[in-house]
Amino acid sequence: MQHLGYLWAACTVVWGGTLVYVGYLVRHQRRLEAELDRLQALVQRLEETAPGSRGTGDPATD
């Protein structure tokens, strides 16, 4: 029982690090999703303005 403070400190550091890492992952995922949305919008604009485009963009129906 004399080293309980060290155990508490180690547990706090581990949980703190875990929370910081999860926060980093969440922010990174949001940035990736925003970039994916921008790329999808760009592809859609390019498909709409492409010369000779036939509409749906689906090769099975075009």
Short mmCIF file of C-alpha atoms in Angstrom, two decimals, residues 3-60:
data_model
loop_
_atom_site.label_atom_id
_atom_site.label_comp_id
_atom_site.label_asym_id
_atom_site.label_seq_id
_atom_site.Cartn_x
_atom_site.Cartn_y
_atom_site.Cartn_z
CA HIS A 3 3.27 2.70 -3.55
CA LEU A 4 -0.40 3.35 -4.23
CA GLY A 5 0.37 6.95 -5.23
CA TYR A 6 2.69 5.75 -8.00
CA LEU A 7 0.01 3.38 -9.27
CA TRP A 8 -2.52 6.22 -9.28
CA ALA A 9 -0.08 8.50 -11.14
CA ALA A 10 0.70 5.85 -13.74
CA CYS A 11 -2.98 5.14 -14.29
CA THR A 12 -3.67 8.86 -14.69
CA VAL A 13 -0.86 9.25 -17.22
CA VAL A 14 -2.02 6.24 -19.24
CA TRP A 15 -5.66 7.38 -19.33
CA GLY A 16 -4.62 10.94 -20.11
CA GLY A 17 -2.45 9.77 -22.99
CA THR A 18 -5.25 7.57 -24.28
CA LEU A 19 -7.72 10.47 -24.25
CA VAL A 20 -5.25 12.76 -26.02
CA TYR A 21 -4.64 10.10 -28.68
CA VAL A 22 -8.37 9.52 -29.21
CA GLY A 23 -8.84 13.28 -29.57
CA TYR A 24 -6.09 13.35 -32.18
CA LEU A 25 -7.74 10.50 -34.09
CA VAL A 26 -11.13 12.24 -34.05
CA ARG A 27 -9.66 15.49 -35.40
CA HIS A 28 -7.70 13.61 -38.05
CA GLN A 29 -10.81 11.69 -39.15
CA ARG A 30 -12.80 14.93 -39.43
CA ARG A 31 -10.10 16.46 -41.61
CA LEU A 32 -10.06 13.37 -43.84
CA GLU A 33 -13.86 13.38 -44.15
CA ALA A 34 -13.83 17.07 -45.10
CA GLU A 35 -11.16 16.42 -47.72
CA LEU A 36 -13.15 13.48 -49.09
CA ASP A 37 -16.27 15.67 -49.33
CA ARG A 38 -14.28 18.33 -51.22
CA LEU A 39 -12.87 15.71 -53.60
CA GLN A 40 -16.32 14.21 -54.23
CA ALA A 41 -17.71 17.67 -55.00
CA LEU A 42 -14.80 18.33 -57.36
CA VAL A 43 -15.32 15.04 -59.19
CA GLN A 44 -19.03 15.74 -59.49
CA ARG A 45 -18.36 19.21 -60.93
CA LEU A 46 -15.83 17.78 -63.37
CA GLU A 47 -18.27 15.09 -64.50
CA GLU A 48 -21.01 17.67 -65.03
CA THR A 49 -18.79 19.96 -67.08
CA ALA A 50 -16.92 17.29 -69.03
CA PRO A 51 -17.46 17.55 -72.79
CA GLY A 52 -19.57 14.71 -74.06
CA SER A 53 -20.81 13.67 -70.64
CA ARG A 54 -24.01 11.72 -70.86
CA GLY A 55 -25.43 12.33 -67.44
CA THR A 56 -25.47 9.75 -64.71
CA GLY A 57 -21.79 8.90 -64.58
CA ASP A 58 -22.68 5.25 -64.09
CA PRO A 59 -20.98 3.17 -66.80
CA ALA A 60 -23.63 0.45 -66.44
#
